[in-house]
Amino acid sequence: RQAAPARTPGPVGSCSRRPNPRKSMAALGGAGAAAFAAAMGGAPAIDPGIMALFAAVDTDRSGQCGAKELQQALSNGGWKPFDMRTVLLMIKMFDHDGSGQIGVGEFAQLWKYLTDWKACFDAYDADRSGQIDVGELNSALVRMGYRLTPETFGLLVRAYDSDRSGQLGFDEFCRLFVELNLVTGAFAKHDVRREGRITITYDQFIGMFMSTR
């Protein structure tokens, strides 16, 4: 029996082309970022460039940003614009208090998540086209510990390859793995013995499904 991963594992390796938040600090205003850090009580463990990116969109200095602000912050940091569906899923994954927003610490965690997955994506994007084909996607899934039947893998491809090109861009790749993480996390709450199978009631099934939406 194949036990399901408790969480989507983070890929190993560095990414030579990952966006660098420090490049945007001058444009965003170092003084503003410093003031923001002081208002937040300081966060020495967080990269100053990431602090600056967050501060630039946190215009009300609430220490939180919603979906539109997060989308803008990621674009300011050098990522290609993410689809709003992907952004909302990111918030769901990192919004630990259920506020519908994320704080600067959660933003830093999200940045690390994205850069790790970009390194994984680039490892399979051999021609640097910004796309990986379904065969490479399957290899990535196996590497991350997922053993899916051809039928289930086919469902994933149809769900995320919206233009039926047989390829996925980084946005689609991220959305797939964020949702896999959410679904796997919901499953793992019931799979206490890590056997890769669970027995649940219909009510529990509905609850598990809705918790990932």
PDB file of C-alpha atoms in Angstrom:
ATOM      1  CA  ARG A   1       0.000   0.000   0.000  1.00  0.00           C
ATOM      2  CA  GLN A   2       1.213   3.474  -0.889  1.00  0.00           C
ATOM      3  CA  ALA A   3       0.948   5.929   1.978  1.00  0.00           C
ATOM      4  CA  ALA A   4      -0.077   9.413   0.940  1.00  0.00           C
ATOM      5  CA  PRO A   5       2.407  12.178   1.782  1.00  0.00           C
ATOM      6  CA  ALA A   6       1.384  14.069   4.928  1.00  0.00           C
ATOM      7  CA  ARG A   7       2.266  17.300   3.131  1.00  0.00           C
ATOM      8  CA  THR A   8       3.575  18.187  -0.282  1.00  0.00           C
ATOM      9  CA  PRO A   9       7.347  17.832   0.165  1.00  0.00           C
ATOM     10  CA  GLY A  10       9.496  20.791  -0.747  1.00  0.00           C
ATOM     11  CA  PRO A  11      11.852  20.164  -3.661  1.00  0.00           C
ATOM     12  CA  VAL A  12      15.566  20.074  -3.075  1.00  0.00           C
ATOM     13  CA  GLY A  13      17.979  22.294  -4.970  1.00  0.00           C
ATOM     14  CA  SER A  14      18.696  25.894  -5.795  1.00  0.00           C
ATOM     15  CA  CYS A  15      17.115  28.011  -8.490  1.00  0.00           C
ATOM     16  CA  SER A  16      19.508  30.130 -10.529  1.00  0.00           C
ATOM     17  CA  ARG A  17      16.665  32.148 -12.066  1.00  0.00           C
ATOM     18  CA  ARG A  18      14.492  32.731  -9.011  1.00  0.00           C
ATOM     19  CA  PRO A  19      13.222  36.307  -8.529  1.00  0.00           C
ATOM     20  CA  ASN A  20      15.302  38.400  -6.142  1.00  0.00           C
ATOM     21  CA  PRO A  21      13.288  40.647  -3.820  1.00  0.00           C
ATOM     22  CA  ARG A  22      16.331  42.833  -3.124  1.00  0.00           C
ATOM     23  CA  LYS A  23      16.256  44.193  -6.697  1.00  0.00           C
ATOM     24  CA  SER A  24      13.009  46.014  -5.960  1.00  0.00           C
ATOM     25  CA  MET A  25      14.022  47.644  -2.679  1.00  0.00           C
ATOM     26  CA  ALA A  26      15.264  50.931  -4.141  1.00  0.00           C
ATOM     27  CA  ALA A  27      12.101  51.453  -6.186  1.00  0.00           C
ATOM     28  CA  LEU A  28       9.863  50.573  -3.245  1.00  0.00           C
ATOM     29  CA  GLY A  29      11.681  52.802  -0.787  1.00  0.00           C
ATOM     30  CA  GLY A  30      14.126  51.547   1.811  1.00  0.00           C
ATOM     31  CA  ALA A  31      12.966  54.110   4.386  1.00  0.00           C
ATOM     32  CA  GLY A  32       9.364  52.990   4.041  1.00  0.00           C
ATOM     33  CA  ALA A  33      10.387  49.389   4.508  1.00  0.00           C
ATOM     34  CA  ALA A  34      12.393  50.305   7.609  1.00  0.00           C
ATOM     35  CA  ALA A  35       9.443  52.187   9.067  1.00  0.00           C
ATOM     36  CA  PHE A  36       7.215  49.224   8.329  1.00  0.00           C
ATOM     37  CA  ALA A  37       9.645  46.876  10.070  1.00  0.00           C
ATOM     38  CA  ALA A  38       9.707  49.135  13.112  1.00  0.00           C
ATOM     39  CA  ALA A  39       5.913  49.281  13.191  1.00  0.00           C
ATOM     40  CA  MET A  40       5.806  45.506  13.046  1.00  0.00           C
ATOM     41  CA  GLY A  41       8.235  45.259  15.943  1.00  0.00           C
ATOM     42  CA  GLY A  42      11.052  44.162  13.652  1.00  0.00           C
ATOM     43  CA  ALA A  43      11.469  40.786  11.990  1.00  0.00           C
ATOM     44  CA  PRO A  44      15.186  40.045  11.781  1.00  0.00           C
ATOM     45  CA  ALA A  45      14.653  36.588  10.308  1.00  0.00           C
ATOM     46  CA  ILE A  46      12.825  37.981   7.260  1.00  0.00           C
ATOM     47  CA  ASP A  47      14.777  39.178   4.220  1.00  0.00           C
ATOM     48  CA  PRO A  48      14.643  43.008   4.036  1.00  0.00           C
ATOM     49  CA  GLY A  49      13.711  42.794   0.356  1.00  0.00           C
ATOM     50  CA  ILE A  50      10.683  40.674   1.189  1.00  0.00           C
ATOM     51  CA  MET A  51       9.775  43.143   3.952  1.00  0.00           C
ATOM     52  CA  ALA A  52       9.941  45.962   1.373  1.00  0.00           C
ATOM     53  CA  LEU A  53       7.724  44.115  -1.094  1.00  0.00           C
ATOM     54  CA  PHE A  54       5.131  43.508   1.596  1.00  0.00           C
ATOM     55  CA  ALA A  55       5.320  47.073   2.924  1.00  0.00           C
ATOM     56  CA  ALA A  56       4.719  48.506  -0.555  1.00  0.00           C
ATOM     57  CA  VAL A  57       1.278  46.898  -0.825  1.00  0.00           C
ATOM     58  CA  ASP A  58       0.328  47.192   2.860  1.00  0.00           C
ATOM     59  CA  THR A  59      -0.712  50.810   2.381  1.00  0.00           C
ATOM     60  CA  ASP A  60      -2.858  50.973   5.524  1.00  0.00           C
ATOM     61  CA  ARG A  61      -0.030  49.501   7.646  1.00  0.00           C
ATOM     62  CA  SER A  62      -2.362  46.841   9.019  1.00  0.00           C
ATOM     63  CA  GLY A  63       0.319  44.181   8.732  1.00  0.00           C
ATOM     64  CA  GLN A  64      -1.975  42.151   6.460  1.00  0.00           C
ATOM     65  CA  CYS A  65      -2.567  41.899   2.716  1.00  0.00           C
ATOM     66  CA  GLY A  66      -5.433  40.397   0.748  1.00  0.00           C
ATOM     67  CA  ALA A  67      -5.551  38.670  -2.622  1.00  0.00           C
ATOM     68  CA  LYS A  68      -5.111  41.737  -4.856  1.00  0.00           C
ATOM     69  CA  GLU A  69      -2.287  43.080  -2.707  1.00  0.00           C
ATOM     70  CA  LEU A  70      -0.569  39.694  -2.691  1.00  0.00           C
ATOM     71  CA  GLN A  71      -0.880  39.427  -6.463  1.00  0.00           C
ATOM     72  CA  GLN A  72       0.720  42.874  -6.802  1.00  0.00           C
ATOM     73  CA  ALA A  73       3.485  42.130  -4.282  1.00  0.00           C
ATOM     74  CA  LEU A  74       4.492  38.981  -6.145  1.00  0.00           C
ATOM     75  CA  SER A  75       4.531  40.868  -9.455  1.00  0.00           C
ATOM     76  CA  ASN A  76       6.634  43.639  -7.879  1.00  0.00           C
ATOM     77  CA  GLY A  77       9.063  40.957  -6.757  1.00  0.00           C
ATOM     78  CA  GLY A  78       9.694  39.669 -10.257  1.00  0.00           C
ATOM     79  CA  TRP A  79       7.187  36.850 -10.630  1.00  0.00           C
ATOM     80  CA  LYS A  80       5.031  36.752 -13.718  1.00  0.00           C
ATOM     81  CA  PRO A  81       1.474  37.751 -12.735  1.00  0.00           C
ATOM     82  CA  PHE A  82      -0.327  34.854 -11.082  1.00  0.00           C
ATOM     83  CA  ASP A  83      -3.917  34.025 -11.939  1.00  0.00           C
ATOM     84  CA  MET A  84      -6.257  35.169  -9.149  1.00  0.00           C
ATOM     85  CA  ARG A  85      -7.363  31.552  -8.618  1.00  0.00           C
ATOM     86  CA  THR A  86      -3.773  30.666  -7.772  1.00  0.00           C
ATOM     87  CA  VAL A  87      -3.394  33.686  -5.482  1.00  0.00           C
ATOM     88  CA  LEU A  88      -6.540  32.781  -3.532  1.00  0.00           C
ATOM     89  CA  LEU A  89      -5.266  29.234  -3.085  1.00  0.00           C
ATOM     90  CA  MET A  90      -1.934  30.568  -1.828  1.00  0.00           C
ATOM     91  CA  ILE A  91      -3.746  32.639   0.779  1.00  0.00           C
ATOM     92  CA  LYS A  92      -5.796  29.625   1.852  1.00  0.00           C
ATOM     93  CA  MET A  93      -2.628  27.587   2.263  1.00  0.00           C
ATOM     94  CA  PHE A  94      -0.718  30.204   4.296  1.00  0.00           C
ATOM     95  CA  ASP A  95      -3.566  32.019   6.083  1.00  0.00           C
ATOM     96  CA  HIS A  96      -3.141  30.275   9.425  1.00  0.00           C
ATOM     97  CA  ASP A  97      -5.692  32.377  11.329  1.00  0.00           C
ATOM     98  CA  GLY A  98      -8.489  32.164   8.739  1.00  0.00           C
ATOM     99  CA  SER A  99      -8.645  35.938   8.211  1.00  0.00           C
ATOM    100  CA  GLY A 100      -8.544  35.714   4.417  1.00  0.00           C
ATOM    101  CA  GLN A 101      -5.298  37.699   4.495  1.00  0.00           C
ATOM    102  CA  ILE A 102      -1.643  36.984   5.195  1.00  0.00           C
ATOM    103  CA  GLY A 103       0.915  38.768   7.338  1.00  0.00           C
ATOM    104  CA  VAL A 104       4.540  39.473   6.549  1.00  0.00           C
ATOM    105  CA  GLY A 105       5.741  36.238   8.161  1.00  0.00           C
ATOM    106  CA  GLU A 106       3.284  34.218   6.107  1.00  0.00           C
ATOM    107  CA  PHE A 107       4.325  36.167   3.006  1.00  0.00           C
ATOM    108  CA  ALA A 108       7.948  35.201   3.665  1.00  0.00           C
ATOM    109  CA  GLN A 109       6.903  31.546   3.989  1.00  0.00           C
ATOM    110  CA  LEU A 110       4.974  31.810   0.726  1.00  0.00           C
ATOM    111  CA  TRP A 111       7.978  33.357  -1.026  1.00  0.00           C
ATOM    112  CA  LYS A 112      10.157  30.462   0.123  1.00  0.00           C
ATOM    113  CA  TYR A 113       7.515  27.995  -1.094  1.00  0.00           C
ATOM    114  CA  LEU A 114       7.394  29.619  -4.528  1.00  0.00           C
ATOM    115  CA  THR A 115      11.159  29.779  -4.958  1.00  0.00           C
ATOM    116  CA  ASP A 116      11.502  26.112  -3.994  1.00  0.00           C
ATOM    117  CA  TRP A 117       8.813  25.116  -6.483  1.00  0.00           C
ATOM    118  CA  LYS A 118      10.361  27.323  -9.172  1.00  0.00           C
ATOM    119  CA  ALA A 119      13.606  25.396  -8.715  1.00  0.00           C
ATOM    120  CA  CYS A 120      11.676  22.143  -9.138  1.00  0.00           C
ATOM    121  CA  PHE A 121       9.823  23.481 -12.185  1.00  0.00           C
ATOM    122  CA  ASP A 122      13.060  24.680 -13.803  1.00  0.00           C
ATOM    123  CA  ALA A 123      14.649  21.274 -13.263  1.00  0.00           C
ATOM    124  CA  TYR A 124      12.038  19.780 -15.607  1.00  0.00           C
ATOM    125  CA  ASP A 125      11.805  22.771 -17.978  1.00  0.00           C
ATOM    126  CA  ALA A 126      14.972  21.707 -19.819  1.00  0.00           C
ATOM    127  CA  ASP A 127      14.523  24.040 -22.800  1.00  0.00           C
ATOM    128  CA  ARG A 128      13.604  27.030 -20.580  1.00  0.00           C
ATOM    129  CA  SER A 129      10.366  27.508 -22.472  1.00  0.00           C
ATOM    130  CA  GLY A 130       8.403  28.263 -19.316  1.00  0.00           C
ATOM    131  CA  GLN A 131       6.377  25.078 -19.877  1.00  0.00           C
ATOM    132  CA  ILE A 132       6.681  21.431 -18.863  1.00  0.00           C
ATOM    133  CA  ASP A 133       4.902  18.582 -20.621  1.00  0.00           C
ATOM    134  CA  VAL A 134       2.678  16.025 -18.935  1.00  0.00           C
ATOM    135  CA  GLY A 135       5.397  13.377 -18.934  1.00  0.00           C
ATOM    136  CA  GLU A 136       7.699  15.719 -17.030  1.00  0.00           C
ATOM    137  CA  LEU A 137       4.845  16.564 -14.672  1.00  0.00           C
ATOM    138  CA  ASN A 138       4.358  12.890 -13.893  1.00  0.00           C
ATOM    139  CA  SER A 139       8.085  12.569 -13.152  1.00  0.00           C
ATOM    140  CA  ALA A 140       7.864  15.553 -10.795  1.00  0.00           C
ATOM    141  CA  LEU A 141       4.900  14.013  -8.973  1.00  0.00           C
ATOM    142  CA  VAL A 142       6.737  10.726  -8.524  1.00  0.00           C
ATOM    143  CA  ARG A 143       9.810  12.553  -7.268  1.00  0.00           C
ATOM    144  CA  MET A 144       7.663  14.344  -4.695  1.00  0.00           C
ATOM    145  CA  GLY A 145       6.276  11.053  -3.381  1.00  0.00           C
ATOM    146  CA  TYR A 146       2.968  10.821  -5.251  1.00  0.00           C
ATOM    147  CA  ARG A 147       2.095   7.488  -6.843  1.00  0.00           C
ATOM    148  CA  LEU A 148      -1.074   8.095  -8.845  1.00  0.00           C
ATOM    149  CA  THR A 149      -2.904   5.733 -11.149  1.00  0.00           C
ATOM    150  CA  PRO A 150      -2.995   6.712 -14.839  1.00  0.00           C
ATOM    151  CA  GLU A 151      -6.691   7.493 -14.436  1.00  0.00           C
ATOM    152  CA  THR A 152      -6.107   9.903 -11.541  1.00  0.00           C
ATOM    153  CA  PHE A 153      -3.137  11.498 -13.273  1.00  0.00           C
ATOM    154  CA  GLY A 154      -5.308  12.015 -16.354  1.00  0.00           C
ATOM    155  CA  LEU A 155      -7.880  13.831 -14.209  1.00  0.00           C
ATOM    156  CA  LEU A 156      -5.169  16.142 -12.890  1.00  0.00           C
ATOM    157  CA  VAL A 157      -3.939  16.941 -16.382  1.00  0.00           C
ATOM    158  CA  ARG A 158      -7.449  17.719 -17.626  1.00  0.00           C
ATOM    159  CA  ALA A 159      -8.102  19.926 -14.588  1.00  0.00           C
ATOM    160  CA  TYR A 160      -4.978  22.082 -14.915  1.00  0.00           C
ATOM    161  CA  ASP A 161      -4.058  21.960 -18.617  1.00  0.00           C
ATOM    162  CA  SER A 162      -6.861  24.362 -19.464  1.00  0.00           C
ATOM    163  CA  ASP A 163      -5.800  24.992 -23.071  1.00  0.00           C
ATOM    164  CA  ARG A 164      -5.247  21.257 -23.767  1.00  0.00           C
ATOM    165  CA  SER A 165      -1.720  21.963 -24.969  1.00  0.00           C
ATOM    166  CA  GLY A 166      -0.217  18.993 -23.161  1.00  0.00           C
ATOM    167  CA  GLN A 167       1.935  21.446 -21.194  1.00  0.00           C
ATOM    168  CA  LEU A 168       1.706  23.409 -17.954  1.00  0.00           C
ATOM    169  CA  GLY A 169       3.147  26.822 -17.147  1.00  0.00           C
ATOM    170  CA  PHE A 170       4.479  27.714 -13.707  1.00  0.00           C
ATOM    171  CA  ASP A 171       1.172  29.272 -12.611  1.00  0.00           C
ATOM    172  CA  GLU A 172      -0.723  26.072 -13.419  1.00  0.00           C
ATOM    173  CA  PHE A 173       2.058  23.993 -11.864  1.00  0.00           C
ATOM    174  CA  CYS A 174       1.791  25.984  -8.620  1.00  0.00           C
ATOM    175  CA  ARG A 175      -1.987  25.775  -8.549  1.00  0.00           C
ATOM    176  CA  LEU A 176      -1.845  22.005  -8.991  1.00  0.00           C
ATOM    177  CA  PHE A 177       0.619  21.511  -6.141  1.00  0.00           C
ATOM    178  CA  VAL A 178      -1.109  23.964  -3.791  1.00  0.00           C
ATOM    179  CA  GLU A 179      -4.383  22.091  -4.246  1.00  0.00           C
ATOM    180  CA  LEU A 180      -2.630  18.744  -3.859  1.00  0.00           C
ATOM    181  CA  ASN A 181      -1.160  20.034  -0.609  1.00  0.00           C
ATOM    182  CA  LEU A 182      -4.579  21.103   0.675  1.00  0.00           C
ATOM    183  CA  VAL A 183      -6.252  17.832  -0.316  1.00  0.00           C
ATOM    184  CA  THR A 184      -3.398  15.741   1.087  1.00  0.00           C
ATOM    185  CA  GLY A 185      -3.509  17.693   4.348  1.00  0.00           C
ATOM    186  CA  ALA A 186      -7.261  17.071   4.686  1.00  0.00           C
ATOM    187  CA  PHE A 187      -6.751  13.365   3.952  1.00  0.00           C
ATOM    188  CA  ALA A 188      -3.857  13.089   6.427  1.00  0.00           C
ATOM    189  CA  LYS A 189      -6.040  14.321   9.296  1.00  0.00           C
ATOM    190  CA  HIS A 190      -8.048  11.097   8.954  1.00  0.00           C
ATOM    191  CA  ASP A 191      -5.153   8.830   7.964  1.00  0.00           C
ATOM    192  CA  VAL A 192      -3.683   8.782  11.472  1.00  0.00           C
ATOM    193  CA  ARG A 193      -1.794   5.526  10.867  1.00  0.00           C
ATOM    194  CA  ARG A 194      -0.344   6.788   7.567  1.00  0.00           C
ATOM    195  CA  GLU A 195      -1.659   3.752   5.703  1.00  0.00           C
ATOM    196  CA  GLY A 196      -2.735   5.627   2.580  1.00  0.00           C
ATOM    197  CA  ARG A 197      -6.401   4.736   3.126  1.00  0.00           C
ATOM    198  CA  ILE A 198      -9.197   5.991   5.364  1.00  0.00           C
ATOM    199  CA  THR A 199     -12.739   5.073   6.377  1.00  0.00           C
ATOM    200  CA  ILE A 200     -15.003   8.081   6.827  1.00  0.00           C
ATOM    201  CA  THR A 201     -18.688   8.907   6.909  1.00  0.00           C
ATOM    202  CA  TYR A 202     -20.421  10.831   4.155  1.00  0.00           C
ATOM    203  CA  ASP A 203     -20.608  13.855   6.449  1.00  0.00           C
ATOM    204  CA  GLN A 204     -16.852  13.662   7.054  1.00  0.00           C
ATOM    205  CA  PHE A 205     -16.276  13.365   3.313  1.00  0.00           C
ATOM    206  CA  ILE A 206     -18.276  16.543   2.666  1.00  0.00           C
ATOM    207  CA  GLY A 207     -16.408  18.323   5.448  1.00  0.00           C
ATOM    208  CA  MET A 208     -13.062  17.184   4.063  1.00  0.00           C
ATOM    209  CA  PHE A 209     -14.017  18.315   0.559  1.00  0.00           C
ATOM    210  CA  MET A 210     -15.275  21.716   1.691  1.00  0.00           C
ATOM    211  CA  SER A 211     -12.168  22.344   3.805  1.00  0.00           C
ATOM    212  CA  THR A 212     -10.092  22.379   0.613  1.00  0.00           C
ATOM    213  CA  ARG A 213     -12.283  24.856  -1.255  1.00  0.00           C
TER     214      ARG A 213
END
